[in-house]
Each structure stands twice: as structure tokens, then as C-alpha cells.
PDB file of C-alpha atoms in Angstrom:
ATOM      1  CA  UNK S   6      69.257  13.999 -22.417  1.00 51.00           C
ATOM      2  CA  UNK S   7      67.972  11.113 -24.749  1.00 49.00           C
ATOM      3  CA  UNK S   8      68.177   8.779 -21.658  1.00 49.00           C
ATOM      4  CA  UNK S   9      66.002  11.141 -19.634  1.00 45.00           C
ATOM      5  CA  UNK S  10      63.598  11.676 -22.093  1.00 46.00           C
ATOM      6  CA  UNK S  11      63.111   7.928 -22.798  1.00 53.00           C
ATOM      7  CA  UNK S  12      62.397   7.706 -19.191  1.00 44.00           C
ATOM      8  CA  UNK S  13      60.066  10.438 -18.840  1.00 41.00           C
ATOM      9  CA  UNK S  14      57.982   9.108 -21.819  1.00 48.00           C
ATOM     10  CA  UNK S  15      57.858   5.521 -20.352  1.00 42.00           C
ATOM     11  CA  UNK S  16      56.654   7.180 -16.827  1.00 43.00           C
ATOM     12  CA  UNK S  17      53.863   9.064 -18.452  1.00 47.00           C
ATOM     13  CA  UNK S  18      52.807   5.743 -20.062  1.00 43.00           C
ATOM     14  CA  UNK S  19      52.840   3.570 -16.893  1.00 39.00           C
ATOM     15  CA  UNK S  20      50.947   6.661 -15.597  1.00 40.00           C
ATOM     16  CA  UNK S  21      47.822   6.664 -18.352  1.00 45.00           C
ATOM     17  CA  UNK S  22      47.792   2.787 -17.554  1.00 39.00           C
ATOM     18  CA  UNK S  23      47.131   3.665 -14.118  1.00 40.00           C
ATOM     19  CA  UNK S  24      44.524   6.261 -14.458  1.00 43.00           C
ATOM     20  CA  UNK S  25      42.999   4.104 -17.155  1.00 43.00           C
ATOM     21  CA  UNK S  26      42.912   1.198 -14.571  1.00 40.00           C
ATOM     22  CA  UNK S  27      41.301   3.384 -11.915  1.00 41.00           C
ATOM     23  CA  UNK S  28      38.784   4.418 -14.579  1.00 39.00           C
ATOM     24  CA  UNK S  29      37.716   0.732 -14.814  1.00 41.00           C
ATOM     25  CA  UNK S  30      37.536   0.469 -11.073  1.00 41.00           C
ATOM     26  CA  UNK S  31      34.796   3.128 -10.750  1.00 37.00           C
ATOM     27  CA  UNK S  32      31.364   1.614 -10.090  1.00 42.00           C
ATOM     28  CA  UNK S  33      29.549   1.233 -13.358  1.00 38.00           C
ATOM     29  CA  UNK S  34      26.454   3.240 -14.039  1.00 45.00           C
ATOM     30  CA  UNK S  35      23.072   1.427 -13.118  1.00 66.00           C
ATOM     31  CA  UNK S  36      21.361  -0.025 -16.292  1.00 78.00           C
ATOM     32  CA  UNK S  37      17.746  -0.359 -17.109  1.00 85.00           C
ATOM     33  CA  UNK S  38      15.931  -4.194 -17.046  1.00 91.00           C
ATOM     34  CA  UNK S  39      12.492  -5.576 -18.057  1.00 94.00           C
ATOM     35  CA  UNK S  40      10.544  -8.117 -15.992  1.00 92.00           C
ATOM     36  CA  UNK S  41       7.562  -9.858 -17.865  1.00 92.00           C
ATOM     37  CA  UNK S  42       4.263 -10.503 -16.005  1.00 88.00           C
ATOM     38  CA  UNK S  43       1.989 -12.665 -18.029  1.00 85.00           C
ATOM     39  CA  UNK S  44      -1.272 -12.303 -16.149  1.00 79.00           C
ATOM     40  CA  UNK S  45      -2.551  -9.502 -14.551  1.00 84.00           C
ATOM     41  CA  UNK S  46      -6.162  -8.650 -13.644  1.00 81.00           C
ATOM     42  CA  UNK S  47      -7.950  -5.787 -14.919  1.00 88.00           C
ATOM     43  CA  UNK S  48     -10.651  -4.110 -13.528  1.00 85.00           C
ATOM     44  CA  UNK S  49     -12.380  -0.648 -15.307  1.00 89.00           C
ATOM     45  CA  UNK S  50     -14.777   1.026 -12.697  1.00 86.00           C
ATOM     46  CA  UNK S  51     -17.260   3.473 -14.525  1.00 88.00           C
ATOM     47  CA  UNK S  52     -19.562   5.731 -12.244  1.00 84.00           C
ATOM     48  CA  UNK S  53     -18.746   3.410  -9.601  1.00 79.00           C
ATOM     49  CA  UNK S  54     -19.498   0.136 -10.323  1.00 80.00           C
ATOM     50  CA  UNK S  55     -17.386  -2.359 -12.157  1.00 80.00           C
ATOM     51  CA  UNK S  56     -18.059  -1.830 -16.018  1.00 85.00           C
ATOM     52  CA  UNK S  57     -15.490  -4.267 -17.492  1.00 87.00           C
ATOM     53  CA  UNK S  58     -12.846  -6.946 -16.303  1.00 83.00           C
ATOM     54  CA  UNK S  59     -10.278  -8.481 -17.999  1.00 85.00           C
ATOM     55  CA  UNK S  60      -6.512  -9.549 -18.141  1.00 86.00           C
ATOM     56  CA  UNK S  61      -3.243  -8.866 -20.042  1.00 90.00           C
ATOM     57  CA  UNK S  62       0.285  -9.217 -20.008  1.00 91.00           C
ATOM     58  CA  UNK S  63       2.739  -6.876 -19.124  1.00 94.00           C
ATOM     59  CA  UNK S  64       6.523  -5.429 -19.097  1.00 96.00           C
ATOM     60  CA  UNK S  65       7.776  -3.761 -16.422  1.00 95.00           C
ATOM     61  CA  UNK S  66      10.883  -1.864 -17.205  1.00 96.00           C
ATOM     62  CA  UNK S  67      12.964  -0.313 -14.078  1.00 94.00           C
ATOM     63  CA  UNK S  68      15.718   2.499 -15.352  1.00 94.00           C
ATOM     64  CA  UNK S  69      17.866   3.365 -11.844  1.00 91.00           C
ATOM     65  CA  UNK S  70      20.231   5.564 -13.801  1.00 92.00           C
ATOM     66  CA  UNK S  71      16.472   8.148 -14.819  1.00 92.00           C
ATOM     67  CA  UNK S  72      14.889   7.012 -11.388  1.00 92.00           C
ATOM     68  CA  UNK S  73      12.053   5.615 -13.888  1.00 94.00           C
ATOM     69  CA  UNK S  74       9.545   2.893 -14.223  1.00 95.00           C
ATOM     70  CA  UNK S  75       7.808   2.277 -17.382  1.00 96.00           C
ATOM     71  CA  UNK S  76       5.054  -0.094 -18.075  1.00 96.00           C
ATOM     72  CA  UNK S  77       3.918  -1.762 -21.306  1.00 96.00           C
ATOM     73  CA  UNK S  78       0.305  -3.492 -21.145  1.00 95.00           C
ATOM     74  CA  UNK S  79      -0.069  -6.001 -23.862  1.00 94.00           C
ATOM     75  CA  UNK S  80      -3.983  -6.871 -24.883  1.00 93.00           C
ATOM     76  CA  UNK S  81      -5.492  -4.414 -22.224  1.00 92.00           C
ATOM     77  CA  UNK S  82      -8.820  -3.178 -22.787  1.00 90.00           C
ATOM     78  CA  UNK S  83     -10.956  -1.040 -20.622  1.00 89.00           C
ATOM     79  CA  UNK S  84     -14.300  -1.715 -22.283  1.00 88.00           C
ATOM     80  CA  UNK S  85     -16.136  -4.760 -23.809  1.00 86.00           C
ATOM     81  CA  UNK S  86     -16.516  -2.613 -26.900  1.00 88.00           C
ATOM     82  CA  UNK S  87     -12.859  -1.371 -27.100  1.00 88.00           C
ATOM     83  CA  UNK S  88     -10.424  -3.710 -29.175  1.00 89.00           C
ATOM     84  CA  UNK S  89      -7.238  -4.702 -27.208  1.00 91.00           C
ATOM     85  CA  UNK S  90      -4.204  -2.655 -27.826  1.00 91.00           C
ATOM     86  CA  UNK S  91      -0.957  -2.361 -26.352  1.00 92.00           C
ATOM     87  CA  UNK S  92      -0.769   0.759 -23.933  1.00 89.00           C
ATOM     88  CA  UNK S  93       2.216   2.168 -22.428  1.00 94.00           C
ATOM     89  CA  UNK S  94       2.778   4.389 -19.541  1.00 96.00           C
ATOM     90  CA  UNK S  95       6.862   5.508 -19.670  1.00 94.00           C
ATOM     91  CA  UNK S  96       9.148   7.035 -17.435  1.00 95.00           C
ATOM     92  CA  UNK S  97       7.447   7.567 -14.698  1.00 96.00           C
ATOM     93  CA  UNK S  98       9.430   8.680 -11.520  1.00 94.00           C
ATOM     94  CA  UNK S  99       9.799   6.141  -8.358  1.00 92.00           C
ATOM     95  CA  UNK S 100      10.618   6.140  -4.902  1.00 87.00           C
ATOM     96  CA  UNK S 101      11.851   2.493  -3.389  1.00 80.00           C
ATOM     97  CA  UNK S 102      10.830   1.227  -0.082  1.00 61.00           C
ATOM     98  CA  UNK S 103      12.145   1.517   2.619  1.00 56.00           C
ATOM     99  CA  UNK S 104      12.920  -2.353   3.109  1.00 51.00           C
ATOM    100  CA  UNK S 105      14.411  -3.194  -0.411  1.00 56.00           C
ATOM    101  CA  UNK S 106      15.970  -1.378  -3.492  1.00 64.00           C
ATOM    102  CA  UNK S 107      13.755  -3.878  -5.424  1.00 73.00           C
ATOM    103  CA  UNK S 108      10.114  -2.251  -4.499  1.00 78.00           C
ATOM    104  CA  UNK S 109       9.109   0.815  -6.608  1.00 87.00           C
ATOM    105  CA  UNK S 110       6.308   3.501  -6.011  1.00 86.00           C
ATOM    106  CA  UNK S 111       5.859   5.397  -8.912  1.00 92.00           C
ATOM    107  CA  UNK S 112       3.402   8.011  -9.607  1.00 92.00           C
ATOM    108  CA  UNK S 113       2.538  10.617 -13.092  1.00 94.00           C
ATOM    109  CA  UNK S 114      -0.103  13.265 -13.188  1.00 94.00           C
ATOM    110  CA  UNK S 115      -1.036  13.241 -17.173  1.00 95.00           C
ATOM    111  CA  UNK S 116       0.497  10.960 -19.773  1.00 95.00           C
ATOM    112  CA  UNK S 117      -0.710  10.503 -23.261  1.00 92.00           C
ATOM    113  CA  UNK S 118      -0.127   6.908 -24.242  1.00 90.00           C
ATOM    114  CA  UNK S 119      -1.223   6.814 -27.592  1.00 87.00           C
ATOM    115  CA  UNK S 120      -3.470   9.468 -29.569  1.00 88.00           C
ATOM    116  CA  UNK S 121      -7.132   9.471 -28.528  1.00 88.00           C
ATOM    117  CA  UNK S 122      -6.079   8.137 -24.578  1.00 90.00           C
ATOM    118  CA  UNK S 123      -5.320  10.396 -21.757  1.00 95.00           C
ATOM    119  CA  UNK S 124      -3.926   9.301 -18.606  1.00 96.00           C
ATOM    120  CA  UNK S 125      -4.451  10.993 -14.812  1.00 96.00           C
ATOM    121  CA  UNK S 126      -3.655  10.248 -11.500  1.00 94.00           C
ATOM    122  CA  UNK S 127      -1.548   7.153 -12.378  1.00 95.00           C
ATOM    123  CA  UNK S 128      -0.366   5.733  -8.629  1.00 90.00           C
ATOM    124  CA  UNK S 129       1.660   2.350  -8.334  1.00 88.00           C
ATOM    125  CA  UNK S 130       3.929   0.108  -6.759  1.00 84.00           C
ATOM    126  CA  UNK S 131       6.162  -2.684  -8.612  1.00 86.00           C
ATOM    127  CA  UNK S 132       8.172  -5.166  -7.318  1.00 81.00           C
ATOM    128  CA  UNK S 133       9.281  -6.829 -10.298  1.00 85.00           C
ATOM    129  CA  UNK S 134      11.744  -9.394  -8.395  1.00 79.00           C
ATOM    130  CA  UNK S 135       8.711 -10.975  -6.914  1.00 73.00           C
ATOM    131  CA  UNK S 136       6.112 -10.678 -10.143  1.00 78.00           C
ATOM    132  CA  UNK S 137       3.812  -7.492  -7.898  1.00 79.00           C
ATOM    133  CA  UNK S 138       2.567  -5.179  -9.593  1.00 85.00           C
ATOM    134  CA  UNK S 139      -0.605  -2.774  -8.615  1.00 83.00           C
ATOM    135  CA  UNK S 140      -1.196   0.384 -10.521  1.00 90.00           C
ATOM    136  CA  UNK S 141      -4.739   2.399 -10.360  1.00 90.00           C
ATOM    137  CA  UNK S 142      -5.357   5.530 -13.298  1.00 94.00           C
ATOM    138  CA  UNK S 143      -7.697   6.894 -15.132  1.00 94.00           C
ATOM    139  CA  UNK S 144      -8.578   7.176 -18.897  1.00 94.00           C
ATOM    140  CA  UNK S 145     -10.276   9.968 -20.481  1.00 93.00           C
ATOM    141  CA  UNK S 146     -11.707  11.098 -17.286  1.00 94.00           C
ATOM    142  CA  UNK S 147     -14.109   8.243 -17.682  1.00 92.00           C
ATOM    143  CA  UNK S 148     -12.695   4.820 -17.095  1.00 92.00           C
ATOM    144  CA  UNK S 149     -11.007   4.368 -13.531  1.00 91.00           C
ATOM    145  CA  UNK S 150      -8.647   1.288 -14.302  1.00 92.00           C
ATOM    146  CA  UNK S 151      -7.088  -0.962 -11.264  1.00 87.00           C
ATOM    147  CA  UNK S 152      -4.473  -3.402 -12.174  1.00 88.00           C
ATOM    148  CA  UNK S 153      -3.089  -6.261 -10.393  1.00 82.00           C
ATOM    149  CA  UNK S 154      -0.875  -9.071 -10.699  1.00 78.00           C
ATOM    150  CA  UNK S 155      -2.129 -12.124  -9.203  1.00 62.00           C
ATOM    151  CA  UNK S 156      -0.123 -12.193  -6.465  1.00 55.00           C
ATOM    152  CA  UNK S 157      -1.328 -10.419  -3.366  1.00 55.00           C
ATOM    153  CA  UNK S 158       0.816  -9.442  -0.253  1.00 53.00           C
ATOM    154  CA  UNK S 159      -0.389  -8.473   3.034  1.00 53.00           C
ATOM    155  CA  UNK S 160       0.883  -7.307   6.503  1.00 49.00           C
ATOM    156  CA  UNK S 161      -0.898  -7.814   9.606  1.00 44.00           C
ATOM    157  CA  UNK S 162      -0.327  -4.109  10.715  1.00 39.00           C
ATOM    158  CA  UNK S 163      -0.156  -0.970   9.448  1.00 36.00           C
ATOM    159  CA  UNK S 164       3.320   0.426   9.335  1.00 33.00           C
ATOM    160  CA  UNK S 165       5.018  -2.617   9.213  1.00 35.00           C
ATOM    161  CA  UNK S 166       5.624  -5.335   6.567  1.00 35.00           C
ATOM    162  CA  UNK S 167       7.742  -8.598   7.528  1.00 36.00           C
ATOM    163  CA  UNK S 168       7.750 -10.688   4.578  1.00 39.00           C
ATOM    164  CA  UNK S 169      10.883 -12.779   4.726  1.00 41.00           C
ATOM    165  CA  UNK S 170      11.265 -12.351   8.371  1.00 43.00           C
ATOM    166  CA  UNK S 171      10.563 -15.565  10.063  1.00 49.00           C
ATOM    167  CA  UNK S 172       9.846 -14.831  13.626  1.00 59.00           C
ATOM    168  CA  UNK S 173       7.334 -12.058  12.575  1.00 63.00           C
ATOM    169  CA  UNK S 174       3.732 -12.438  11.962  1.00 66.00           C
ATOM    170  CA  UNK S 175       2.297 -12.018   8.563  1.00 66.00           C
ATOM    171  CA  UNK S 176      -0.098 -12.853   6.025  1.00 71.00           C
ATOM    172  CA  UNK S 177      -0.126 -13.078   2.165  1.00 71.00           C
ATOM    173  CA  UNK S 178      -2.648 -13.294  -0.363  1.00 68.00           C
ATOM    174  CA  UNK S 179      -2.839 -15.384  -3.807  1.00 68.00           C
ATOM    175  CA  UNK S 180      -5.704 -14.799  -5.952  1.00 67.00           C
ATOM    176  CA  UNK S 181      -5.819 -16.239  -9.553  1.00 63.00           C
ATOM    177  CA  UNK S 182      -8.842 -16.717 -11.975  1.00 60.00           C
ATOM    178  CA  UNK S 183      -8.969 -20.129 -14.093  1.00 60.00           C
ATOM    179  CA  UNK S 184     -11.759 -20.681 -16.226  1.00 57.00           C
ATOM    180  CA  UNK S 185     -14.076 -18.396 -15.180  1.00 58.00           C
ATOM    181  CA  UNK S 186     -13.040 -19.649 -11.089  1.00 64.00           C
ATOM    182  CA  UNK S 187     -11.504 -17.765  -8.788  1.00 68.00           C
ATOM    183  CA  UNK S 188      -8.867 -19.965  -6.751  1.00 71.00           C
ATOM    184  CA  UNK S 189      -5.876 -19.318  -4.731  1.00 77.00           C
ATOM    185  CA  UNK S 190      -4.886 -19.418  -0.995  1.00 82.00           C
ATOM    186  CA  UNK S 191      -4.289 -17.250   2.166  1.00 82.00           C
ATOM    187  CA  UNK S 192      -1.312 -18.111   4.012  1.00 81.00           C
ATOM    188  CA  UNK S 193      -0.375 -17.086   7.632  1.00 81.00           C
ATOM    189  CA  UNK S 194       3.213 -17.269   9.062  1.00 78.00           C
ATOM    190  CA  UNK S 195       3.788 -17.517  13.010  1.00 79.00           C
ATOM    191  CA  UNK S 196       0.198 -17.270  13.926  1.00 78.00           C
ATOM    192  CA  UNK S 197      -1.618 -17.795  17.271  1.00 76.00           C
ATOM    193  CA  UNK S 198      -5.515 -17.323  17.515  1.00 71.00           C
ATOM    194  CA  UNK S 199      -5.715 -17.825  21.444  1.00 69.00           C
ATOM    195  CA  UNK S 200      -3.361 -17.517  24.178  1.00 71.00           C
ATOM    196  CA  UNK S 201      -3.701 -21.299  24.961  1.00 72.00           C
ATOM    197  CA  UNK S 202      -2.890 -22.135  21.463  1.00 72.00           C
ATOM    198  CA  UNK S 203       0.760 -22.547  20.114  1.00 78.00           C
ATOM    199  CA  UNK S 204       1.950 -20.688  17.688  1.00 81.00           C
ATOM    200  CA  UNK S 205       1.817 -21.983  14.334  1.00 81.00           C
ATOM    201  CA  UNK S 206       4.806 -21.450  11.970  1.00 82.00           C
ATOM    202  CA  UNK S 207       2.666 -21.905   8.541  1.00 84.00           C
ATOM    203  CA  UNK S 208      -0.590 -22.563   7.953  1.00 86.00           C
ATOM    204  CA  UNK S 209      -2.776 -22.445   4.643  1.00 87.00           C
ATOM    205  CA  UNK S 210      -6.464 -21.426   3.909  1.00 88.00           C
ATOM    206  CA  UNK S 211      -7.173 -22.760   0.418  1.00 87.00           C
ATOM    207  CA  UNK S 212      -9.900 -20.558  -1.484  1.00 83.00           C
ATOM    208  CA  UNK S 213     -11.183 -23.081  -3.722  1.00 81.00           C
ATOM    209  CA  UNK S 214     -14.305 -23.385  -1.581  1.00 80.00           C
ATOM    210  CA  UNK S 215     -14.401 -19.524  -1.316  1.00 86.00           C
ATOM    211  CA  UNK S 216     -16.819 -17.180  -2.992  1.00 87.00           C
ATOM    212  CA  UNK S 217     -14.747 -14.738  -4.301  1.00 84.00           C
ATOM    213  CA  UNK S 218     -16.828 -11.630  -5.339  1.00 83.00           C
ATOM    214  CA  UNK S 219     -15.425  -8.609  -7.408  1.00 77.00           C
ATOM    215  CA  UNK S 220     -16.420  -5.203  -6.050  1.00 82.00           C
ATOM    216  CA  UNK S 221     -15.815  -1.688  -7.119  1.00 78.00           C
ATOM    217  CA  UNK S 222     -12.269  -1.495  -5.818  1.00 79.00           C
ATOM    218  CA  UNK S 223     -11.122  -4.982  -5.438  1.00 79.00           C
ATOM    219  CA  UNK S 224     -12.587  -8.192  -4.196  1.00 82.00           C
ATOM    220  CA  UNK S 225     -14.728  -9.629  -0.778  1.00 89.00           C
ATOM    221  CA  UNK S 226     -14.815 -13.178   0.058  1.00 88.00           C
ATOM    222  CA  UNK S 227     -17.054 -15.541   2.110  1.00 93.00           C
ATOM    223  CA  UNK S 228     -17.053 -18.883   3.183  1.00 92.00           C
ATOM    224  CA  UNK S 229     -17.492 -21.590   5.721  1.00 93.00           C
ATOM    225  CA  UNK S 230     -16.235 -25.259   6.735  1.00 93.00           C
ATOM    226  CA  UNK S 231     -12.914 -24.788   5.328  1.00 92.00           C
ATOM    227  CA  UNK S 232     -10.143 -27.259   6.911  1.00 93.00           C
ATOM    228  CA  UNK S 233      -6.730 -25.483   6.963  1.00 91.00           C
ATOM    229  CA  UNK S 234      -3.454 -27.097   6.142  1.00 92.00           C
ATOM    230  CA  UNK S 235      -0.072 -26.813   8.287  1.00 90.00           C
ATOM    231  CA  UNK S 236       2.788 -27.039   6.930  1.00 84.00           C
ATOM    232  CA  UNK S 237       5.946 -28.187   7.698  1.00 81.00           C
ATOM    233  CA  UNK S 238       9.023 -27.602   5.543  1.00 77.00           C
ATOM    234  CA  UNK S 239       7.636 -28.894   1.957  1.00 80.00           C
ATOM    235  CA  UNK S 240       4.878 -31.380   3.914  1.00 87.00           C
ATOM    236  CA  UNK S 241       1.227 -30.282   4.554  1.00 90.00           C
ATOM    237  CA  UNK S 242      -1.019 -32.078   7.182  1.00 93.00           C
ATOM    238  CA  UNK S 243      -4.913 -31.281   7.283  1.00 93.00           C
ATOM    239  CA  UNK S 244      -6.106 -29.729  10.507  1.00 89.00           C
ATOM    240  CA  UNK S 245      -9.383 -31.171  10.804  1.00 89.00           C
ATOM    241  CA  UNK S 246      -9.734 -30.319  13.937  1.00 86.00           C
ATOM    242  CA  UNK S 247      -9.322 -26.371  13.248  1.00 86.00           C
ATOM    243  CA  UNK S 248     -12.040 -26.032  10.288  1.00 91.00           C
ATOM    244  CA  UNK S 249     -12.771 -22.288  10.026  1.00 92.00           C
ATOM    245  CA  UNK S 250     -16.198 -21.129   9.707  1.00 94.00           C
ATOM    246  CA  UNK S 251     -17.739 -17.869   8.954  1.00 94.00           C
ATOM    247  CA  UNK S 252     -14.404 -16.415   7.160  1.00 93.00           C
ATOM    248  CA  UNK S 253     -15.223 -13.029   5.384  1.00 94.00           C
ATOM    249  CA  UNK S 254     -12.460 -10.301   3.894  1.00 89.00           C
ATOM    250  CA  UNK S 255     -11.846  -8.027   1.255  1.00 88.00           C
ATOM    251  CA  UNK S 256      -8.990  -6.864  -0.963  1.00 81.00           C
ATOM    252  CA  UNK S 257      -9.099  -3.221  -1.662  1.00 81.00           C
ATOM    253  CA  UNK S 258      -6.741  -2.255  -4.504  1.00 73.00           C
ATOM    254  CA  UNK S 259      -7.444   1.195  -4.358  1.00 73.00           C
ATOM    255  CA  UNK S 260      -6.819   1.912  -0.396  1.00 76.00           C
ATOM    256  CA  UNK S 261      -4.251  -0.600  -0.734  1.00 73.00           C
ATOM    257  CA  UNK S 262      -5.817  -2.345   2.520  1.00 79.00           C
ATOM    258  CA  UNK S 263      -7.463  -5.829   3.702  1.00 81.00           C
ATOM    259  CA  UNK S 264      -9.663  -7.389   6.072  1.00 86.00           C
ATOM    260  CA  UNK S 265     -10.210 -10.767   7.332  1.00 86.00           C
ATOM    261  CA  UNK S 266     -12.296 -12.255   9.832  1.00 90.00           C
ATOM    262  CA  UNK S 267     -12.970 -16.170  10.709  1.00 90.00           C
ATOM    263  CA  UNK S 268     -14.129 -18.593  13.675  1.00 91.00           C
ATOM    264  CA  UNK S 269     -11.520 -21.256  14.488  1.00 85.00           C
ATOM    265  CA  UNK S 270     -11.441 -23.848  17.346  1.00 77.00           C
ATOM    266  CA  UNK S 271     -14.290 -21.407  19.347  1.00 81.00           C
ATOM    267  CA  UNK S 272     -12.181 -18.295  18.717  1.00 83.00           C
ATOM    268  CA  UNK S 273     -13.165 -15.401  15.890  1.00 87.00           C
ATOM    269  CA  UNK S 274     -10.173 -13.475  15.042  1.00 84.00           C
ATOM    270  CA  UNK S 275      -9.849 -10.210  12.796  1.00 85.00           C
ATOM    271  CA  UNK S 276      -7.216  -8.919  10.885  1.00 81.00           C
ATOM    272  CA  UNK S 277      -7.029  -5.642   9.273  1.00 78.00           C
ATOM    273  CA  UNK S 278      -3.758  -4.292   7.537  1.00 73.00           C
ATOM    274  CA  UNK S 279      -1.981  -3.021   4.313  1.00 70.00           C
ATOM    275  CA  UNK S 280      -1.179  -4.766   1.422  1.00 67.00           C
ATOM    276  CA  UNK S 281       2.567  -4.739   0.513  1.00 56.00           C
ATOM    277  CA  UNK S 282       3.118  -1.471  -0.318  1.00 45.00           C
ATOM    278  CA  UNK S 283       6.162   1.041   0.007  1.00 37.00           C
ATOM    279  CA  UNK S 284       3.875   4.183   1.579  1.00 35.00           C
ATOM    280  CA  UNK S 285       2.650   1.535   4.113  1.00 36.00           C
ATOM    281  CA  UNK S 286       6.237  -0.229   4.715  1.00 37.00           C
TER     282      UNK S 286
END
């Protein structure tokens, strides 16, 4: 009998170890992660006009266990008379993009981030992996705030975004402000301006000589006599025989749309599409 009891005890212990081992093989619960972006453009619109422009840093915290995104804006100001503050929008529910689990579209109807401030109509998109953030909201029913990272992705047509797909056509914008001057690039991939023109894998249109003008909802741009660059691997070559003229365009952070038109090699080309945004993916 003692031997039988001892055998049963050993079997019970082994079963217990097996159960613990099985528990360890269970998928771990997703944990939150925080990504910092050091420079965001902050545009405040009052009564339909741009009333203030500034910049701030932000922390993007994604918590998959709760399905939420939280934003902490550091050094943000909505008015020239308002001191810079730390301003947090917490636990906003998100949905993921159709093409990636690192794209988050989040909304919130009403938040109270700090005494004296009520935030409504929050609508935003974050891709922490690529350092991309767009968000708009209304503060105290007075200030409409549009915030964006300095990197703008765009697609050539609504309903399709193909960044990273080598054979598809797409455009990326990169805009940033340095010493009160706008700089950046427009890059075009797998592009063809005319049937007789070969498909170009990648060209870059420098925006150094392009005039960037803030609008109530984003930016407009214009320029002429711009020499684009053809990129092969890490090598760039100027395309002096493909000088771009009559360039105009716009980026709208509210409607998440862009336009681009220019003349190159005797051909006038126009593009209209959606900014990198899950609702339009």
C-alpha cells in the first residue's frame, strides 16, 4: 500500500509539472510600448484661420491589452499667450490598419486632460514604427488643433496604399521646418509620366526651392525650374533634361488628402490621393 501511495504521489507531482509547463507555453499577454517623436508640427485654427503655429515632442503609448492609444504632448501651446504645457490624451480606443498591425486609427468624443481644458472630436492615426502621427481635436470649443509628424506618406489613389511593395506606384512626402524655412522632398516610385517614357523606379523632387505656405488645414506648395534626381540604390543623379516646372500641390491634414501637379518633359501630370491613413487603406 505504501508503495502504491508513493507511486501515486510521484505521478501527481509529474502531472503538476506538466501542467506548469503547458501554462508556460501559452501566448503571453500583449504589453504596452511607448515611442517618442521629438518634433511635431502644431497648427491651431481659430474661426477658420491659422492663429498659431508651434512644435512639440510627444510620446505614443500603445496598449494592445486594452486596445488603446495614449498621447503625451510635451511643450505644447495652442496660443501665443499660452505657456507651453504637458498635455495628455489617454486611453483612446483604436482600430488597426488593414495592411499592418502597427497602424492605429483612434478616436475619442470628449476628454479632460487637465483642469480647464476639454478636448472633443479627437481623430488620429499613429504608426509608431515609422514615426508617423496625425491627430486633430478641438480644445474648449475654441481652438481646432492639427498635429502632424514631419513625415507625410501618401498614395497615388484612394482605396490603395502600397508603401513597401516594390512594383506598385506611390508617392511619399517629407516636410520639415528648420530655421523658419521649409525643407524636404517628394519621392515618387515606379513612376511614368507618359506612355513613351520608361518607368522610373525612384525619383526625388527636392523642395528646397519650393515655396511652402501654411493653410488653415495643412500646407500648399508651388515652384518651378526644379531638377529632379534619379535614384539607383544609394546613388543619385540629377535629371537635368527632366526639369520640373509649374509645380503646385497641397497637403490637407483634416481631410487626409493631397494634390500634386507639375509639367515635366512636355507632359503635365496630376495626382490626387489620400494621406497614409487606415480609413483609406
